[in-house]
């Protein structure tokens, strides 16, 4: 959420910063800005809207700065306009900020005597605070230390000062920030995507760390002791953050799904044997209760996994939204495992949920995509999703990576707890090669889903209904539809519909029924027919086996089928079909698929 890039070096800082902001735009895209030092004067240029607007404005000037900072914003405090856009300048201090300053009103009241504030932001207040201390202390590092002690909230800052034209300072707490060096060029970024065209090696700032970058990087802890840092290496390539011929990152990332599955199989179950999983995931025998915590789609993977843990491993499993878990009463249990699910590994609510579980002495496992992210580093144990960089705001491949890992974990727990014999578990694992084949087939057949999308993309609302794990799949299918196409859609437990909500069904409203479990298929299909009786257009999404019974039933507008696989892996292919349909609906509507309105990737604020 929001992107930061800073640069000191031999190149034109404007170009480095604009290219970084373009790569970071998925983190926020309602305004952007840049500040750079040219001839010992700091110049700030800000624009409402996309980075392209800023780029155009900058093309009018011929400045050649060697140091600067840039920001692409997702508004928290104050409207997305030019005044509220970053960088902010107060006194001789200019900075960009990710995060939220919780005590900004209190600080603003204290600082009002010294400064006149122009924006509605919390960031300008933080900028004033740092300026106040640098003026008082006459030492930049001391000023940053004092500001850290005073600020309550989360922040990643990149800061430049009028009177130190060759230095860039950074510091962070609860918002990610990396620093890198390549051939005497220095970079600061909120994520690796911004600097991948220069280097894949970087340093991570820990909580409270400060870095000063001039002709070298010096790291300090919160007490200003100089500290050494290890280099981290991002094991991807620039291709990960390029569209590579696809019109949208979302479509590219759906195409990546087969590769992601291969990564997971090769790394965690290369021999398709349950003992591989035990070796790579470790033992979970001691746990008698599981709580899964996440937000949005990550929460939805938890909802689906609950059925797998309960049905196959016979272990009671609760699923909580992180934003709720962090403020509710919990009942810690020595035999409980809390699983935190997060693509970014930086989601503020999930991070705080993790800290709460740890404070209550509950064992934690992170299922995380971004390496060395905060949740990955703070969890007792971590399993990486190996999905690579995900740029589209709507998650696709990372959701499926999370779901596959949870499905494998459920199998492992089932085996360890004696609920499933080795031979049976291995039989499930052998179907992984089928999963690759089926997923590839669905994606190759994408035009079919586009044709279906053409029949209802102008609708204003729709329903997704299912039972048990299929209801969890409906939640994800519905979220995918609404977030990128802006069609209002509801996911509903099929059996609940007639307890009130069926009153919303109108003539020609599309209702999807997701049905993967043959035992409850007739029940959900009856519920679907109840909507048809009220005028709906029914689309059944199911397996080939279940579909056979409805071959001659013309009441369905479409029956979308996937090949049968085992029940532990069945959900994955269903979701790929739903992702493709949502993608094409948004495409036909002409929406901004990769950057839907009001959203941003990686929600690092509460
Ligand atoms: C929806 C989506 C979001 C994220 C949620 C959690 O397509 O991407 O709902 O799943 O914001 O993000 P992470 O997984 O980074 O914690």
Coordinates of C-alpha atoms and ligand atoms in Angstrom, one line a residue:
X1 CA 0.0 0.0 0.0
X2 CA 1.7 3.1 -1.3
X3 CA 5.1 2.8 -3.0
X4 CA 8.4 4.5 -2.0
X5 CA 11.5 4.8 -4.1
X6 CA 14.7 6.8 -3.3
X7 CA 17.9 7.2 -5.2
X8 CA 21.4 8.6 -4.8
X9 CA 24.0 8.0 -7.5
X10 CA 25.4 8.9 -10.9
X11 CA 22.3 8.5 -12.9
X12 CA 19.5 11.0 -13.5
X13 CA 17.5 10.5 -10.3
X14 CA 14.3 11.6 -12.0
X15 CA 14.5 8.7 -14.5
X16 CA 15.3 6.1 -11.8
X17 CA 12.5 7.4 -9.6
X18 CA 9.9 7.4 -12.4
X19 CA 10.8 3.9 -13.5
X20 CA 10.6 2.8 -9.9
X21 CA 7.2 4.4 -9.4
X22 CA 5.8 2.7 -12.6
X23 CA 6.9 -0.6 -11.1
X24 CA 5.3 0.3 -7.8
X25 CA 2.1 1.7 -9.1
X26 CA 0.2 -1.5 -8.1
X27 CA 0.8 -0.4 -4.5
X28 CA -1.3 2.7 -4.8
X29 CA -2.3 4.9 -7.7
X30 CA -4.3 7.9 -6.8
X31 CA -1.5 10.4 -6.9
X32 CA 2.3 10.5 -7.1
X33 CA 5.1 12.8 -6.6
X34 CA 8.9 13.3 -6.6
X35 CA 11.3 15.6 -4.8
X36 CA 14.9 16.0 -5.9
X37 CA 17.9 18.1 -5.2
X38 CA 19.2 20.1 -8.0
X39 CA 21.9 22.8 -7.6
X40 CA 21.4 22.6 -3.8
X41 CA 17.7 23.3 -4.0
X42 CA 14.9 20.8 -3.4
X43 CA 12.3 20.8 -6.1
X44 CA 9.0 19.0 -5.6
X45 CA 6.6 17.9 -8.4
X46 CA 3.3 16.2 -7.6
X47 CA 0.3 15.1 -9.6
X48 CA -3.1 13.7 -9.0
X49 CA -3.9 10.4 -10.7
X50 CA -1.5 7.9 -12.4
X51 CA 2.3 8.1 -12.5
X52 CA 1.9 8.8 -16.3
X53 CA 0.6 12.2 -15.3
X54 CA 3.7 12.9 -13.2
X55 CA 6.0 11.6 -16.0
X56 CA 4.4 13.9 -18.5
X57 CA 4.8 16.9 -16.2
X58 CA 8.4 16.1 -15.5
X59 CA 9.2 15.7 -19.2
X60 CA 8.9 19.5 -19.4
X61 CA 12.0 20.2 -17.3
X62 CA 15.6 19.3 -18.1
X63 CA 16.9 19.0 -14.5
X64 CA 19.6 16.4 -14.0
X65 CA 19.5 15.6 -10.2
X66 CA 21.6 12.8 -8.6
X67 CA 19.4 12.4 -5.5
X68 CA 15.7 12.2 -5.0
X69 CA 12.7 10.5 -3.5
X70 CA 9.3 9.4 -5.0
X71 CA 6.0 8.1 -3.9
X72 CA 2.8 6.6 -5.4
X73 CA -0.1 7.0 -3.0
X74 CA -3.1 5.1 -1.8
X75 CA -4.9 7.8 0.3
X76 CA -5.5 7.2 4.0
X77 CA -5.7 10.8 5.5
X78 CA -7.1 13.3 3.1
X79 CA -8.4 13.2 -0.4
X80 CA -6.3 12.0 -3.3
X81 CA -5.3 15.4 -4.6
X82 CA -2.0 17.3 -5.3
X83 CA -1.8 18.9 -1.9
X84 CA -2.1 15.7 0.0
X85 CA 0.2 13.8 -2.4
X86 CA 3.8 13.0 -1.2
X87 CA 6.5 14.2 -0.9
X88 CA 5.7 16.7 1.9
X89 CA 8.1 19.5 2.7
X90 CA 8.2 21.2 6.1
X91 CA 11.1 23.6 6.9
X92 CA 14.2 22.0 5.4
X93 CA 12.8 18.5 5.6
X94 CA 11.2 16.7 2.7
X95 CA 9.9 13.1 2.9
X96 CA 7.7 10.3 1.6
X97 CA 5.9 8.0 3.9
X98 CA 4.1 4.6 3.9
X99 CA 2.0 3.7 6.9
X100 CA -0.2 5.6 9.4
X101 CA 0.9 8.0 12.2
X102 CA -1.8 7.2 14.8
X103 CA -1.1 10.1 17.1
X104 CA -0.8 12.7 14.3
X105 CA -3.6 14.9 15.7
X106 CA -1.9 15.2 19.1
X107 CA 1.4 15.9 17.4
X108 CA -0.2 18.4 15.1
X109 CA -1.6 20.3 18.0
X110 CA 1.9 20.5 19.6
X111 CA 3.6 21.5 16.4
X112 CA 1.0 24.1 15.4
X113 CA 2.9 26.8 17.2
X114 CA 5.9 26.3 14.9
X115 CA 4.5 25.3 11.6
X116 CA 1.5 26.0 9.3
X117 CA 0.1 22.8 7.8
X118 CA -1.1 22.8 4.2
X119 CA -2.4 19.2 3.8
X120 CA -4.8 17.0 5.6
X121 CA -2.2 14.2 6.0
X122 CA -0.6 12.5 8.9
X123 CA 2.6 12.5 6.8
X124 CA 3.0 16.3 6.9
X125 CA 2.8 16.1 10.7
X126 CA 5.6 13.5 10.8
X127 CA 7.7 15.7 8.5
X128 CA 7.2 18.7 10.8
X129 CA 8.2 16.6 13.8
X130 CA 11.4 15.5 12.1
X131 CA 12.1 19.1 11.0
X132 CA 11.5 20.3 14.5
X133 CA 14.0 17.9 16.1
X134 CA 16.6 18.4 13.4
X135 CA 16.4 22.1 14.1
X136 CA 16.6 21.5 17.9
X137 CA 19.3 18.8 17.9
X138 CA 21.4 20.1 14.9
X139 CA 22.0 16.4 14.2
X140 CA 19.9 14.5 11.6
X141 CA 20.3 11.0 13.2
X142 CA 19.4 12.3 16.7
X143 CA 16.4 14.0 15.2
X144 CA 15.2 10.7 13.6
X145 CA 15.8 8.8 16.8
X146 CA 13.7 11.4 18.7
X147 CA 11.0 11.3 16.1
X148 CA 10.9 7.5 16.4
X149 CA 10.4 7.8 20.1
X150 CA 7.5 10.2 19.7
X151 CA 5.6 8.6 16.8
X152 CA 2.9 6.0 17.4
X153 CA 2.0 4.1 14.3
X154 CA 3.6 2.5 11.3
X155 CA 6.0 4.1 8.9
X156 CA 8.6 3.7 6.2
X157 CA 10.2 7.1 5.5
X158 CA 12.7 8.3 2.8
X159 CA 13.9 11.7 3.8
X160 CA 16.1 14.4 2.3
X161 CA 17.2 17.7 3.8
X162 CA 17.9 21.1 2.1
X163 CA 21.2 21.5 4.0
X164 CA 22.6 18.0 3.2
X165 CA 22.2 17.8 -0.6
X166 CA 24.0 14.5 -1.0
X167 CA 22.4 12.4 1.8
X168 CA 19.2 10.3 1.9
X169 CA 17.9 9.0 5.2
X170 CA 15.4 6.2 5.7
X171 CA 13.8 4.5 8.7
X172 CA 10.9 2.1 9.3
X173 CA 8.5 0.5 11.7
X174 CA 5.8 -2.0 10.6
X175 CA 6.0 -0.9 7.0
X176 CA 8.6 -2.6 4.7
X177 CA 11.6 -0.9 3.3
X178 CA 14.7 -2.2 1.6
X179 CA 18.0 -0.5 0.7
X180 CA 20.4 -1.6 -2.1
X181 CA 23.7 -0.7 -3.8
X182 CA 24.9 -1.4 -7.3
X183 CA 28.1 0.2 -8.8
X184 CA 28.0 3.1 -6.4
X185 CA 24.3 3.8 -7.1
X186 CA 22.1 3.6 -4.0
X187 CA 18.4 2.7 -3.9
X188 CA 15.7 2.8 -1.2
X189 CA 12.4 1.0 -2.0
X190 CA 9.2 -0.3 -0.4
X191 CA 9.6 -3.4 -2.5
X192 CA 12.0 -5.1 -4.8
X193 CA 9.9 -4.6 -7.9
X194 CA 11.0 -0.9 -7.9
X195 CA 14.7 -1.7 -8.3
X196 CA 14.8 -5.1 -10.0
X197 CA 16.1 -3.6 -13.3
X198 CA 19.2 -2.5 -11.4
X199 CA 19.8 -5.2 -8.8
X200 CA 18.3 -8.3 -7.1
X201 CA 20.5 -7.8 -4.0
X202 CA 19.2 -5.8 -1.1
X203 CA 19.3 -5.1 2.6
X204 CA 16.2 -5.3 4.8
X205 CA 15.6 -2.6 7.4
X206 CA 14.4 -4.1 10.7
X207 CA 12.0 -2.5 13.1
X208 CA 13.4 0.8 14.2
X209 CA 16.4 0.7 12.0
X210 CA 17.7 3.9 10.4
X211 CA 19.9 4.1 7.3
X212 CA 22.0 7.0 6.1
X213 CA 22.9 6.9 2.4
X214 CA 25.5 9.2 0.9
X215 CA 28.6 7.7 -0.8
X216 CA 28.0 4.6 1.3
X217 CA 25.2 3.1 3.3
X218 CA 25.4 3.2 7.1
X219 CA 22.9 1.3 9.2
X220 CA 21.9 2.2 12.7
X221 CA 19.7 0.5 15.3
X222 CA 17.1 2.6 17.1
X223 CA 19.8 3.7 19.7
X224 CA 22.0 4.8 16.8
X225 CA 24.6 2.1 17.2
X226 CA 26.1 1.3 13.8
X227 CA 25.0 -2.2 12.8
X228 CA 26.0 -4.6 10.0
X229 CA 23.4 -6.2 7.7
X230 CA 23.4 -9.3 5.5
X231 CA 22.6 -9.1 1.9
X232 CA 19.4 -10.8 0.7
X233 CA 19.0 -12.0 -2.8
X234 CA 15.7 -12.0 -4.7
X235 CA 15.7 -15.2 -6.8
X236 CA 13.5 -14.0 -9.6
X237 CA 14.1 -12.0 -12.7
X238 CA 12.9 -8.8 -14.2
X239 CA 10.4 -10.9 -16.2
X240 CA 8.5 -11.4 -13.0
X241 CA 7.5 -7.8 -13.0
X242 CA 6.9 -7.4 -16.7
X243 CA 3.7 -8.3 -18.6
X244 CA 5.6 -10.4 -21.1
X245 CA 3.2 -9.9 -24.0
X246 CA 0.0 -10.3 -21.9
X247 CA -2.5 -7.4 -21.9
X248 CA -2.7 -7.5 -18.1
X249 CA -0.7 -8.8 -15.2
X250 CA -3.9 -10.7 -14.0
X251 CA -4.0 -12.8 -17.2
X252 CA -0.2 -13.4 -17.1
X253 CA -0.5 -14.5 -13.5
X254 CA -3.3 -16.9 -14.2
X255 CA -1.0 -18.3 -16.9
X256 CA 1.7 -18.7 -14.3
X257 CA -0.5 -21.0 -12.2
X258 CA 0.9 -24.2 -13.7
X259 CA 4.5 -23.0 -13.0
X260 CA 3.6 -22.1 -9.5
X261 CA 2.2 -25.6 -8.9
X262 CA 5.4 -27.1 -10.4
X263 CA 7.5 -25.0 -8.0
X264 CA 5.5 -26.2 -5.1
X265 CA 5.7 -29.9 -6.2
X266 CA 9.4 -29.7 -6.9
X267 CA 10.2 -28.1 -3.7
X268 CA 7.9 -29.8 -1.2
X269 CA 6.8 -33.2 -2.8
X270 CA 9.3 -34.0 -5.5
X271 CA 8.6 -37.8 -5.2
X272 CA 4.9 -37.3 -4.8
X273 CA 5.3 -39.1 -1.5
X274 CA 3.8 -38.0 1.9
X275 CA 7.2 -38.5 3.5
X276 CA 8.5 -35.6 1.3
X277 CA 5.9 -33.4 3.0
X278 CA 6.9 -34.5 6.4
X279 CA 10.6 -33.7 5.7
X280 CA 9.8 -30.3 4.2
X281 CA 7.0 -29.1 6.3
X282 CA 8.0 -30.7 9.6
X283 CA 5.7 -32.5 12.1
X284 CA 2.3 -31.2 13.2
X285 CA 1.4 -34.2 15.3
X286 CA 1.2 -32.2 18.6
X287 CA -1.6 -29.9 17.5
X288 CA -5.2 -30.6 18.3
X289 CA -6.8 -27.4 17.2
X290 CA -6.0 -25.1 14.3
X291 CA -6.9 -21.4 13.8
X292 CA -6.4 -19.9 10.4
X293 CA -6.1 -16.2 10.1
X294 CA -6.0 -13.9 7.0
X295 CA -7.7 -11.1 5.1
X296 CA -9.7 -11.1 1.9
X297 CA -8.7 -13.9 -0.4
X298 CA -6.2 -15.2 2.1
X299 CA -9.1 -15.6 4.5
X300 CA -11.0 -17.4 1.8
X301 CA -8.3 -20.0 1.4
X302 CA -8.6 -20.6 5.1
X303 CA -12.3 -21.1 4.8
X304 CA -11.7 -23.8 2.1
X305 CA -8.9 -25.4 4.0
X306 CA -11.1 -25.7 7.1
X307 CA -13.1 -28.4 5.4
X308 CA -10.0 -30.3 4.4
X309 CA -8.5 -30.2 7.9
X310 CA -11.7 -31.2 9.5
X311 CA -12.9 -33.8 7.0
X312 CA -9.5 -35.5 6.3
X313 CA -7.3 -34.8 9.4
X314 CA -10.2 -34.8 11.9
X315 CA -8.8 -31.6 13.6
X316 CA -11.2 -28.8 14.6
X317 CA -10.3 -25.7 12.6
X318 CA -11.5 -22.1 13.1
X319 CA -11.0 -19.5 10.5
X320 CA -10.8 -15.8 11.5
X321 CA -10.5 -12.5 9.6
X322 CA -7.3 -11.0 10.9
X323 CA -9.0 -7.6 11.5
X324 CA -11.5 -9.4 13.9
X325 CA -9.0 -11.7 15.5
X326 CA -6.7 -9.0 16.7
X327 CA -9.5 -7.3 18.8
X328 CA -11.4 -10.3 20.0
X329 CA -11.1 -12.5 23.0
X330 CA -9.2 -15.7 22.2
X331 CA -8.8 -18.9 24.1
X332 CA -5.1 -19.9 23.8
X333 CA -4.4 -23.5 23.9
X334 CA -1.0 -25.2 24.2
X335 CA -2.0 -27.7 21.5
X336 CA -3.2 -25.0 19.1
X337 CA -1.5 -23.9 15.9
X338 CA -2.3 -20.5 14.4
X339 CA -1.8 -20.4 10.7
X340 CA -1.3 -16.9 9.2
X341 CA -1.9 -16.7 5.5
X342 CA -0.6 -13.7 3.5
X343 CA 0.7 -13.2 0.0
X344 CA 2.6 -10.0 0.8
X345 CA 3.5 -11.0 4.3
X346 CA 3.0 -7.3 5.3
X347 CA -0.8 -7.1 5.8
X348 CA -1.1 -5.0 8.9
X349 CA -4.0 -6.9 10.4
X350 CA -2.5 -10.3 9.8
X351 CA 0.8 -9.1 11.2
X352 CA -0.9 -7.9 14.4
X353 CA -2.9 -11.1 14.6
X354 CA 0.4 -13.0 14.5
X355 CA 1.9 -10.9 17.3
X356 CA -1.2 -11.5 19.4
X357 CA -1.0 -15.2 18.9
X358 CA 2.7 -15.1 19.9
X359 CA 2.0 -13.0 22.9
X360 CA -0.5 -15.6 24.0
X361 CA 2.3 -18.3 23.5
X362 CA 0.5 -20.0 20.7
X363 CA 2.7 -21.6 18.0
X364 CA 2.4 -19.9 14.7
X365 CA 3.0 -20.9 11.1
X366 CA 3.1 -18.4 8.2
X367 CA 2.0 -19.4 4.8
X368 CA 3.6 -16.5 2.9
X369 CA 4.6 -15.6 -0.6
X370 CA 7.0 -12.7 -0.2
X371 CA 10.4 -13.9 1.1
X372 CA 11.7 -12.3 4.3
X373 CA 8.5 -10.2 4.7
X374 CA 7.5 -9.2 8.2
X375 CA 5.0 -12.1 8.8
X376 CA 7.5 -14.6 7.4
X377 CA 10.2 -13.3 9.7
X378 CA 8.1 -13.1 12.8
X379 CA 6.3 -16.5 12.5
X380 CA 7.7 -19.4 14.5
X381 CA 7.7 -21.4 11.3
X382 CA 7.1 -20.5 7.6
X383 CA 6.1 -22.3 4.4
X384 CA 6.7 -20.2 1.3
X385 CA 4.1 -20.2 -1.5
X386 CA 6.7 -20.0 -4.3
X387 CA 4.2 -18.0 -6.5
X388 CA 6.8 -15.4 -7.5
X389 CA 5.9 -11.7 -7.8
X390 CA 2.2 -11.0 -8.0
X391 CA 1.5 -7.5 -9.4
X392 CA -2.2 -7.5 -10.3
X393 CA -4.1 -6.2 -7.3
X394 CA -6.6 -9.1 -7.5
X395 CA -4.8 -12.2 -6.4
X396 CA -4.9 -15.3 -8.6
X397 CA -1.8 -17.4 -8.5
X398 CA -0.9 -16.6 -4.9
X399 CA -4.4 -17.6 -3.8
X400 CA -4.1 -21.0 -5.5
X401 CA -0.6 -21.4 -4.1
X402 CA -1.9 -20.9 -0.6
X403 CA -4.7 -23.3 -1.2
X404 CA -2.5 -26.0 -2.6
X405 CA -0.1 -25.7 0.3
X406 CA -2.9 -25.9 2.8
X407 CA -4.3 -28.9 1.0
X408 CA -0.9 -30.6 1.2
X409 CA -0.7 -29.7 4.9
X410 CA -4.1 -31.2 5.5
X411 CA -3.0 -34.4 3.9
X412 CA 0.2 -34.4 6.0
X413 CA -1.8 -33.9 9.2
X414 CA -4.3 -36.6 8.2
X415 CA -1.4 -39.0 7.6
X416 CA 0.4 -38.0 10.8
X417 CA -2.7 -38.4 12.9
X418 CA -3.4 -41.8 11.4
X419 CA -6.6 -40.7 9.7
X420 CA -5.1 -41.7 6.3
X421 CA -2.8 -44.5 5.4
X422 CA 0.5 -43.7 3.5
X423 CA -0.8 -45.5 0.4
X424 CA -4.0 -43.4 0.3
X425 CA -2.1 -40.1 0.9
X426 CA 0.3 -41.0 -1.8
X427 CA -2.6 -41.7 -4.1
X428 CA -3.9 -38.2 -3.6
X429 CA -0.4 -36.8 -4.2
X430 CA -0.1 -38.7 -7.5
X431 CA -3.0 -36.6 -8.8
X432 CA -0.8 -33.5 -8.7
X433 CA 0.4 -34.3 -12.2
X434 CA -3.2 -34.4 -13.3
X435 CA -3.7 -31.0 -11.6
X436 CA -1.0 -29.5 -13.8
X437 CA -2.6 -31.0 -16.9
X438 CA -6.1 -29.9 -16.1
X439 CA -5.1 -26.4 -15.2
X440 CA -3.1 -26.0 -18.4
X441 CA -6.2 -27.3 -20.4
X442 CA -8.5 -24.7 -18.7
X443 CA -6.2 -21.9 -19.4
X444 CA -5.6 -22.9 -23.0
X445 CA -9.4 -23.0 -23.4
X446 CA -9.8 -19.4 -22.1
X447 CA -11.9 -18.2 -25.1
X448 CA -14.7 -20.5 -23.8
X449 CA -14.8 -18.4 -20.6
X450 CA -14.7 -15.2 -22.6
X451 CA -17.8 -16.4 -24.5
X452 CA -19.6 -17.0 -21.3
X453 CA -18.6 -13.7 -19.9
X454 CA -20.1 -12.0 -23.0
X455 CA -23.5 -13.1 -22.1
X456 CA -23.8 -11.2 -18.8
X457 CA -21.0 -8.7 -18.5
X458 CA -23.5 -5.8 -18.5
X459 CA -25.4 -7.1 -15.5
X460 CA -25.4 -5.2 -12.3
X461 CA -25.6 -8.0 -9.8
X462 CA -25.2 -11.7 -9.4
X463 CA -25.0 -14.5 -6.8
X464 CA -22.7 -17.4 -6.2
X465 CA -24.1 -20.2 -4.1
X466 CA -22.6 -23.4 -2.7
X467 CA -22.3 -25.5 0.4
X468 CA -19.4 -26.4 2.6
X469 CA -16.1 -26.1 0.7
X470 CA -18.0 -24.9 -2.3
X471 CA -19.4 -22.0 -0.3
X472 CA -15.8 -21.1 0.5
X473 CA -15.0 -21.2 -3.3
X474 CA -18.1 -19.0 -3.9
X475 CA -16.7 -16.4 -1.5
X476 CA -13.5 -16.2 -3.6
X477 CA -15.3 -16.3 -7.0
X478 CA -17.6 -13.5 -5.8
X479 CA -14.8 -11.4 -4.5
X480 CA -12.9 -11.8 -7.8
X481 CA -15.9 -10.7 -9.8
X482 CA -16.8 -7.6 -7.7
X483 CA -13.3 -6.3 -7.1
X484 CA -12.3 -6.0 -10.8
X485 CA -15.6 -5.7 -12.7
X486 CA -17.5 -3.7 -10.0
X487 CA -20.6 -5.9 -10.5
X488 CA -22.2 -6.3 -7.1
X489 CA -22.1 -10.0 -6.3
X490 CA -22.9 -12.0 -3.2
X491 CA -21.6 -15.4 -2.1
X492 CA -24.2 -17.2 -0.2
X493 CA -24.5 -20.6 1.6
X494 CA -27.0 -22.3 -0.8
X495 CA -29.2 -23.6 2.1
X496 CA -29.4 -20.1 3.7
X497 CA -30.8 -18.4 0.6
X498 CA -34.4 -19.1 1.3
X499 CA -34.1 -17.6 4.8
X500 CA -34.4 -14.1 3.5
X501 CA -32.0 -13.4 0.7
X502 CA -33.9 -15.1 -2.0
X503 CA -36.1 -12.0 -2.0
X504 CA -33.3 -10.3 -4.0
X505 CA -33.5 -12.7 -6.9
X506 CA -35.0 -11.0 -9.9
X507 CA -35.8 -12.0 -13.5
X508 CA -32.6 -12.7 -15.5
X509 CA -30.2 -12.4 -12.6
X510 CA -27.2 -14.7 -13.0
X511 CA -26.7 -17.2 -10.2
X512 CA -23.7 -19.4 -10.2
X513 CA -23.9 -22.7 -8.3
X514 CA -20.5 -24.2 -7.4
X515 CA -20.8 -27.9 -6.8
X516 CA -17.9 -30.3 -6.3
X517 CA -19.1 -32.7 -3.7
X518 CA -21.3 -35.4 -5.3
X519 CA -23.0 -36.1 -1.9
X520 CA -24.5 -32.6 -1.5
X521 CA -24.8 -31.9 -5.2
X522 CA -28.5 -32.5 -5.4
X523 CA -29.1 -30.2 -2.4
X524 CA -27.2 -27.2 -4.0
X525 CA -28.7 -27.9 -7.4
X526 CA -32.2 -27.8 -5.8
X527 CA -31.4 -24.4 -4.3
X528 CA -30.2 -23.2 -7.7
X529 CA -33.5 -24.3 -9.2
X530 CA -35.4 -22.4 -6.6
X531 CA -33.7 -19.3 -8.0
X532 CA -34.6 -20.4 -11.5
X533 CA -38.2 -20.6 -10.4
X534 CA -37.9 -16.9 -9.6
X535 CA -36.5 -16.0 -13.0
X536 CA -32.7 -16.4 -12.5
X537 CA -30.2 -17.5 -15.2
X538 CA -28.5 -20.6 -13.7
X539 CA -24.8 -21.4 -14.4
X540 CA -23.6 -24.6 -12.8
X541 CA -19.9 -25.0 -12.2
X542 CA -19.1 -28.6 -11.4
X543 CA -17.1 -31.7 -12.2
X544 CA -17.6 -33.8 -15.3
X545 CA -18.9 -36.7 -13.1
X546 CA -21.6 -34.6 -11.4
X547 CA -22.6 -32.9 -14.7
X548 CA -23.5 -36.3 -16.3
X549 CA -26.8 -36.4 -14.3
X550 CA -27.8 -33.1 -15.8
X551 CA -26.8 -33.7 -19.4
X552 CA -30.4 -33.5 -20.6
X553 CA -31.5 -30.7 -18.3
X554 CA -31.9 -27.5 -20.5
X555 CA -32.7 -25.3 -17.6
X556 CA -29.1 -24.3 -17.1
X557 CA -27.7 -21.5 -19.2
X558 CA -24.3 -23.1 -18.9
X559 CA -22.8 -26.1 -17.2
X560 CA -19.1 -25.3 -16.8
X561 CA -17.2 -28.5 -16.0
X562 CA -13.7 -29.4 -14.8
X563 CA -12.1 -32.8 -14.9
X564 CA -12.6 -34.9 -11.8
X565 CA -9.6 -35.1 -9.5
X566 CA -9.6 -36.1 -5.9
X567 CA -11.6 -34.0 -3.4
X568 CA -8.5 -32.5 -1.8
X569 CA -7.4 -30.9 -5.1
X570 CA -10.8 -30.4 -6.7
X571 CA -11.2 -26.8 -5.6
X572 CA -8.1 -25.5 -7.4
X573 CA -9.3 -26.0 -11.0
X574 CA -12.7 -24.6 -10.2
X575 CA -11.1 -21.4 -9.0
X576 CA -9.1 -21.0 -12.2
X577 CA -12.3 -21.1 -14.3
X578 CA -13.8 -18.5 -12.0
X579 CA -10.8 -16.2 -12.2
X580 CA -10.9 -16.4 -16.0
X581 CA -14.6 -15.5 -16.1
X582 CA -14.0 -12.5 -13.8
X583 CA -11.1 -11.4 -15.9
X584 CA -13.1 -11.4 -19.1
X585 CA -16.1 -9.7 -17.6
X586 CA -13.8 -6.9 -16.5
X587 CA -12.1 -6.8 -19.9
X588 CA -15.4 -6.6 -21.7
X589 CA -16.5 -3.8 -19.4
X590 CA -13.3 -2.0 -20.2
X591 CA -12.3 -1.7 -16.5
X592 CA -8.7 -1.2 -15.2
X593 CA -8.2 -4.8 -14.4
X594 CA -4.8 -4.7 -12.7
X595 CA -5.5 -1.6 -10.7
X596 CA -9.2 -1.6 -9.7
X597 CA -10.6 1.6 -8.2
X598 CA -10.1 2.3 -4.5
X599 CA -7.8 -0.7 -4.0
X600 CA -4.0 -1.3 -3.7
X601 CA -1.8 -4.3 -3.3
X602 CA -0.5 -5.1 0.1
X603 CA -2.6 -3.5 2.8
X604 CA -0.1 -2.2 5.3
X605 CA -2.5 0.0 7.2
X606 CA -5.3 -1.1 9.5
Ligands
LIG1 C1 -8.2 -10.0 -3.4 C2 -7.0 -9.7 -2.6 C3 -7.0 -9.3 -1.2 C4 -5.9 -10.0 -0.4 C5 -5.9 -9.4 1.0 C6 -4.8 -10.1 1.8 O1 -8.0 -10.3 -4.7 O2 -5.9 -9.8 -3.2 O3 -8.2 -9.6 -0.7 O4 -6.0 -11.3 -0.5 O5 -5.7 -8.0 1.0 O6 -3.5 -9.8 1.3 P1 -2.2 -10.6 1.7 O7 -2.4 -12.0 1.2 O8 -1.1 -9.9 1.1 O9 -2.2 -10.6 3.2

